[in-house]
Coordinates of C-alpha atoms in Angstrom, one line a residue:
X19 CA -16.0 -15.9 29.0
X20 CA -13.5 -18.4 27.4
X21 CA -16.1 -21.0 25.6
X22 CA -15.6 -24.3 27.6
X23 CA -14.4 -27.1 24.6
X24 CA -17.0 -29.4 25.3
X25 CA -19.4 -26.5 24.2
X26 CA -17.5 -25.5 20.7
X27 CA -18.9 -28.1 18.5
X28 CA -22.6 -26.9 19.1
X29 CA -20.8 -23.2 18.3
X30 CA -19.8 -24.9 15.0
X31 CA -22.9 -26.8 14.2
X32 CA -25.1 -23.7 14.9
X33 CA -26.9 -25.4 17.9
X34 CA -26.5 -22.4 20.3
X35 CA -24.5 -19.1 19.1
X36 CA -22.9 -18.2 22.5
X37 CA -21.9 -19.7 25.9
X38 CA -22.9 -16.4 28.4
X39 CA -22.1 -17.8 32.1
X40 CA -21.5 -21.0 34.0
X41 CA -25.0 -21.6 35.5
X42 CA -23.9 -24.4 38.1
X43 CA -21.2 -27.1 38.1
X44 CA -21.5 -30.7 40.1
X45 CA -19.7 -34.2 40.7
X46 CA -21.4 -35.5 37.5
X47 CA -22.3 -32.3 35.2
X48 CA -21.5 -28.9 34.5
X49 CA -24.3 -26.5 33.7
X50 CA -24.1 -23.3 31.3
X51 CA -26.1 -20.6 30.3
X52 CA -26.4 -20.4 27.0
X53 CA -27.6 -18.4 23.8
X54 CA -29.4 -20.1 21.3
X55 CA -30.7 -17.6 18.4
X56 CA -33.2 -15.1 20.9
X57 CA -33.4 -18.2 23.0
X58 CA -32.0 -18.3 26.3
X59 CA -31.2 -22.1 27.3
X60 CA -28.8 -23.9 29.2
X61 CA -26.3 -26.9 28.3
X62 CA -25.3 -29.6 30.9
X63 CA -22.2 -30.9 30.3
X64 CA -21.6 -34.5 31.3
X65 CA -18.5 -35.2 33.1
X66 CA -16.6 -38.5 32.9
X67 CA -16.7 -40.9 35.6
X68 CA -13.9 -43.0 37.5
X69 CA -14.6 -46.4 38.0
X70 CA -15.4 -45.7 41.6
X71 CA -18.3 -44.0 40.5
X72 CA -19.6 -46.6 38.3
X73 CA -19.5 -48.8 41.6
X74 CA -21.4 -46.3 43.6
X75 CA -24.2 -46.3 40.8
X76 CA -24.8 -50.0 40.3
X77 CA -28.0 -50.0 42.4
X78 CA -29.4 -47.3 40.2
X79 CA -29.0 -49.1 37.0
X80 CA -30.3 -52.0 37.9
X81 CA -33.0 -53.1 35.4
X82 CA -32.1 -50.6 32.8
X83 CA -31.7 -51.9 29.7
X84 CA -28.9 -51.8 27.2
X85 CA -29.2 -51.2 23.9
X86 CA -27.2 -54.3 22.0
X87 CA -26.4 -57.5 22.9
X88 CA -22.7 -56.7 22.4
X89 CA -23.2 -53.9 24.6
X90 CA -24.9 -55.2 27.3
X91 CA -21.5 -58.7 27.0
X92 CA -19.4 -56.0 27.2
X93 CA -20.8 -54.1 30.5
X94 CA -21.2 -57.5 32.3
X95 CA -17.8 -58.2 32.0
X96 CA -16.6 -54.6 32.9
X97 CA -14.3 -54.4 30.0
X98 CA -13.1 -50.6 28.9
X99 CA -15.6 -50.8 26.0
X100 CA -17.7 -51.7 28.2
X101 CA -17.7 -49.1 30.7
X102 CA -17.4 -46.6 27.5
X103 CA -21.0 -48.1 26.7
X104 CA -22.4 -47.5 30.7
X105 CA -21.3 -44.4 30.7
X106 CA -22.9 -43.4 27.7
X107 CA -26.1 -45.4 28.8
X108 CA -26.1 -43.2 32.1
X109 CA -25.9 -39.7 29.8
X110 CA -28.6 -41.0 27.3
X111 CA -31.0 -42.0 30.3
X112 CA -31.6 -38.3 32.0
X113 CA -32.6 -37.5 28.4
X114 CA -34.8 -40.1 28.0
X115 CA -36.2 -39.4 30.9
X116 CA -36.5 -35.8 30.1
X117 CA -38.4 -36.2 27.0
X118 CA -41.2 -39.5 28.1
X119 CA -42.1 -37.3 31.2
X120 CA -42.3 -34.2 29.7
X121 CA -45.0 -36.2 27.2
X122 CA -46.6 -37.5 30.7
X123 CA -47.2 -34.4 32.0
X124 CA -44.6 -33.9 34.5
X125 CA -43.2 -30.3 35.4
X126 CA -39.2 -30.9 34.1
X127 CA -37.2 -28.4 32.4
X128 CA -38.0 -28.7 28.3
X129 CA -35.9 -30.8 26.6
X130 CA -33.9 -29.3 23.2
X131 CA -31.7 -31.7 22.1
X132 CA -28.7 -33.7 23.1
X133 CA -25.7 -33.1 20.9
X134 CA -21.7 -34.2 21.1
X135 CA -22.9 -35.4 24.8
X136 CA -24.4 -32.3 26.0
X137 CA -28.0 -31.9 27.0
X138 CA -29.6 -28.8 25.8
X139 CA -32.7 -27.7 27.6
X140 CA -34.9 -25.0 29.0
X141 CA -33.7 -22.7 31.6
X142 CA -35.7 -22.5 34.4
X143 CA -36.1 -19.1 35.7
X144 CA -38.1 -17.1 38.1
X145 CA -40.7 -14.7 38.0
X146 CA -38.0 -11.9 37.0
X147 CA -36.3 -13.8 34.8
X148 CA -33.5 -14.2 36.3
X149 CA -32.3 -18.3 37.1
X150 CA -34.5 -20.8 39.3
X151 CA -33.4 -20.9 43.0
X152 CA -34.1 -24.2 44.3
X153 CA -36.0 -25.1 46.9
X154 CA -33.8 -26.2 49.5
X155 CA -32.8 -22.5 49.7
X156 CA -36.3 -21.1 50.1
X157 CA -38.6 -20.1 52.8
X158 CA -42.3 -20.3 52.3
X159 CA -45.2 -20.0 54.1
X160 CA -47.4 -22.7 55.3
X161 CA -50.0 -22.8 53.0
X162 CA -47.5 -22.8 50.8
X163 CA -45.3 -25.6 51.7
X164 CA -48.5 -27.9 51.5
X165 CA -48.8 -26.5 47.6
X166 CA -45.8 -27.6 46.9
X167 CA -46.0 -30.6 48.3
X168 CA -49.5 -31.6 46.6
X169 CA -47.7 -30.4 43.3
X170 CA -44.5 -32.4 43.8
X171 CA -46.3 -35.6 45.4
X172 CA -48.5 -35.2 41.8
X173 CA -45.4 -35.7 40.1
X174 CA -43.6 -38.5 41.7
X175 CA -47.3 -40.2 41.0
X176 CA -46.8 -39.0 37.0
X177 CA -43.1 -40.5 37.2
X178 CA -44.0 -43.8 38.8
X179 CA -46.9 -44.3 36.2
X180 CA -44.3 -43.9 33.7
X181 CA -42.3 -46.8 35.5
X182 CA -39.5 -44.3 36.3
X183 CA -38.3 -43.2 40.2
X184 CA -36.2 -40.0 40.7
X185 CA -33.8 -41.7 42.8
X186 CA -32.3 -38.4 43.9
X187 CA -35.2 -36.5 44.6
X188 CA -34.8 -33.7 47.4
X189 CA -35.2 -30.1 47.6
X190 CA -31.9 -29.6 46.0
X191 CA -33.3 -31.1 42.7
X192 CA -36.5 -29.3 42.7
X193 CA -36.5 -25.3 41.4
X194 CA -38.8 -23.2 42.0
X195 CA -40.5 -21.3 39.0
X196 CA -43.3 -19.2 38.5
X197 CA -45.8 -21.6 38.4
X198 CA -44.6 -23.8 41.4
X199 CA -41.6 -26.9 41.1
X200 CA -39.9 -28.2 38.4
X201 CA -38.1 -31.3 38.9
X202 CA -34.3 -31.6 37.7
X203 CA -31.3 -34.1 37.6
X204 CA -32.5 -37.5 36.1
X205 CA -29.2 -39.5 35.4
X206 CA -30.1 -42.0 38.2
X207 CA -33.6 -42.7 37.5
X208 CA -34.6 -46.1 38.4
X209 CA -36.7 -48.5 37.0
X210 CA -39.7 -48.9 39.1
X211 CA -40.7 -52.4 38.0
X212 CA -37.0 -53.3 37.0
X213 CA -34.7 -52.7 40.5
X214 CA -35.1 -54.3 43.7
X215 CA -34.6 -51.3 45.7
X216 CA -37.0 -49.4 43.8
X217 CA -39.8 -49.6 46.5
X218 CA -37.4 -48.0 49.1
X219 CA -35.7 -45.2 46.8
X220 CA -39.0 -44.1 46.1
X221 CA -40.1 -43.7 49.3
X222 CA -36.8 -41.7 50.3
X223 CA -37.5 -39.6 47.7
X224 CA -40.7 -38.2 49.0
X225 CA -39.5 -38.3 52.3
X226 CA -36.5 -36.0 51.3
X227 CA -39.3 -33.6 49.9
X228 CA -41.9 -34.1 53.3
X229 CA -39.1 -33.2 55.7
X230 CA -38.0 -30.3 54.1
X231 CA -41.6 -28.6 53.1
X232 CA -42.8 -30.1 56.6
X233 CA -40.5 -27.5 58.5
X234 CA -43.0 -24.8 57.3
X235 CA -46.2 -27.0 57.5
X236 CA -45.3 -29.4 60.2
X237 CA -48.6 -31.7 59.6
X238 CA -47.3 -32.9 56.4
X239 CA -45.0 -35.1 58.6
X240 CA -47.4 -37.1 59.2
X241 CA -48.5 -38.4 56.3
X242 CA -47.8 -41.5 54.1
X243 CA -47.8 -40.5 50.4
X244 CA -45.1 -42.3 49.6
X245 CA -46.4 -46.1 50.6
X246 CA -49.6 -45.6 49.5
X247 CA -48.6 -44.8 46.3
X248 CA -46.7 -47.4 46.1
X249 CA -49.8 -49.8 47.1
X250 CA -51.4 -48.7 44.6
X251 CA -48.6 -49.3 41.6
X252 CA -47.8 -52.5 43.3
X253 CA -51.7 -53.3 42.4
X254 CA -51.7 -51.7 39.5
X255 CA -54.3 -49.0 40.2
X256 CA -52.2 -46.3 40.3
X257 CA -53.5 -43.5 37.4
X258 CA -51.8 -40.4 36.6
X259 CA -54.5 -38.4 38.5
X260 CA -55.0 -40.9 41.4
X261 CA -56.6 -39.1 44.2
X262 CA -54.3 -40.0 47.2
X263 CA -55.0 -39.2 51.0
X264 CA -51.6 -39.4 52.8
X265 CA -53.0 -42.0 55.4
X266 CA -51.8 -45.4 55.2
X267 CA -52.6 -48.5 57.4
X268 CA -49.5 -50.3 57.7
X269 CA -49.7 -54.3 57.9
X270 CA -47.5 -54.9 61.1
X271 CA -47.7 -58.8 60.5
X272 CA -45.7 -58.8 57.6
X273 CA -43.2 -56.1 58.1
X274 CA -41.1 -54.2 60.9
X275 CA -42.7 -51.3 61.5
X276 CA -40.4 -49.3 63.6
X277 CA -37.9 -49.7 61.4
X278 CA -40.3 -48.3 58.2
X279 CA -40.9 -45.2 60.5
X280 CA -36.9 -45.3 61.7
X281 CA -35.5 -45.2 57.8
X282 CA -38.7 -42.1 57.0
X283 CA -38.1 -39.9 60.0
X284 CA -34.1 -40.6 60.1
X285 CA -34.8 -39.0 56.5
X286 CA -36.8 -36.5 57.6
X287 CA -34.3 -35.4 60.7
X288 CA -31.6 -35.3 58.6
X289 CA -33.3 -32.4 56.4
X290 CA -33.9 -30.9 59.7
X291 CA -30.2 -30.5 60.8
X292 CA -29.3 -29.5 57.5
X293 CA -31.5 -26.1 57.9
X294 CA -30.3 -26.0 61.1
X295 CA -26.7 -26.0 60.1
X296 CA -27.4 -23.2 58.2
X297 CA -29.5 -21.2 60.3
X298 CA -26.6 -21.5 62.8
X299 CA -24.2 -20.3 59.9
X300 CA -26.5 -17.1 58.8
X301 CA -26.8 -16.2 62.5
X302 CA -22.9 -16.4 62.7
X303 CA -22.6 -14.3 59.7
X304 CA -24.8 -11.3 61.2
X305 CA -22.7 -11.2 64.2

């Protein structure tokens, strides 16, 4: 294949010695397979952003901080160097990201280096070697569904003792590997103690993950991993290996709770439809 431009300088600089396929290719990123000495890896290639996007993105970078003082002048008042300097912050955080949870323990692809704007990293693959499907476009059996979600609820915990929050967590940014979920996709991480919607992006992302495993294990709907783990950062007792039960008593004096349960299981129905959807679509197909 014709190497992609954005790719040539690593070529040059001896950081990978061939671009083999395009893996996957989004809104923000591109993704490629690449060849790195016997090493098979893959680049991400971060696309630039309107302003519109910038606009969408302000709640997730709320709290991060910016590197300079000039910097930080120049991306309160908007100016072109200024949203030159977010959009570089918003590149540089996934790989920050990449490399303090990888240190904490927390099952994301392995980081190689970040070069010209382009993440290099581990590719994830499957038991055959051949690339990662993600779990959205799985089926699994009950048991499990509940393994994954012990696993994945394990490593929101990790993230959130690290003060970070997905933000964008679902089963679209989870692949399956060999040895269970890896999480992927960490430009919008969130500062837990730092944003003011942190508390409620958190919980969407593990009900994102509950819906979807909880169509294969349908008691998992009823838990409450989410808010208790929050409880417990909020006190600061939450550890890295927290035991955690699901149950949580809600206090119904202080807040509304039909609307907490509203916002989780509008969540959790709209993971629903979206398997529907396809169901409906396969069952068209084998007509």
């Amino acid at each position: 294949m014709k190497t992609p431009e954005a790719l040539r300088a690593l070529i040059d600089d001896g950081v990978i010695d061939e671009v083999l396929r395009p893996l996957k290719s989004g809104k923000e990123a591109a993704v490629y397979v690449v060849r790195s000495g016997d090493e098979v890896r893959c680049a991400k290639v971060y696309k630039d952003m309107a302003q519109r996007s910038f606009q969408q993105r302000v709640q997730y970078q709320e709290g991060r901080k910016v590197r300079g003082s000039r910097e930080a002048r120049a991306v309160g008042k908007a100016s072109k160097y200024g949203r030159k300097q977010q959009e570089a912050a918003w590149k540089n955080t996934e790989v920050d990201a990449l490399y303090l949870l990888r240190d904490a323990g927390v099952r994301v692809p392995e980081p190689y280096g970040y070069y010209h704007g382009v993440l290099v990293m581990e590719l994830v693959t499957d038991a055959d070697g051949f690339s990662a499907a993600r779990l959205g476009e799985v089926e699994l059996e009950p048991d499990q569904a509940r393994q994954f979600h012990q696993t994945l609820v394990r490593q929101v915990v990790r993230m959130l003792c690290c003060g970070l929050i997905h933000g964008d967590l679902s089963p679209y940014n989870v692949l399956v590997g060999p040895d269970g979920p890896v999480v992927i996709d960490f430009p919008q991480v969130v500062s837990a103690g730092g944003n003011n919607a942190a508390r409620s992006m958190l919980l969407r992302d593990v009900n994102n993950l509950t819906a979807y495993l909880g169509r294969f294990a349908p008691d998992l709907l009823d838990t409450w991993y989410g808010e208790e783990m929050w409880a417990l950062f909020e006190a600061g007792s939450l550890l890295p290996d927290s035991e955690l039960t699901g149950t949580f008593v809600h206090d119904e004096s202080t807040i509304d709770l039909d609307s907490v349960r509203y916002a989780i299981n509008d969540a959790r129905e709209e993971a629903l439809i979206r398997q529907q959807g396809r169901e409906a679509a396969e069952e068209d197909d084998d007509r």
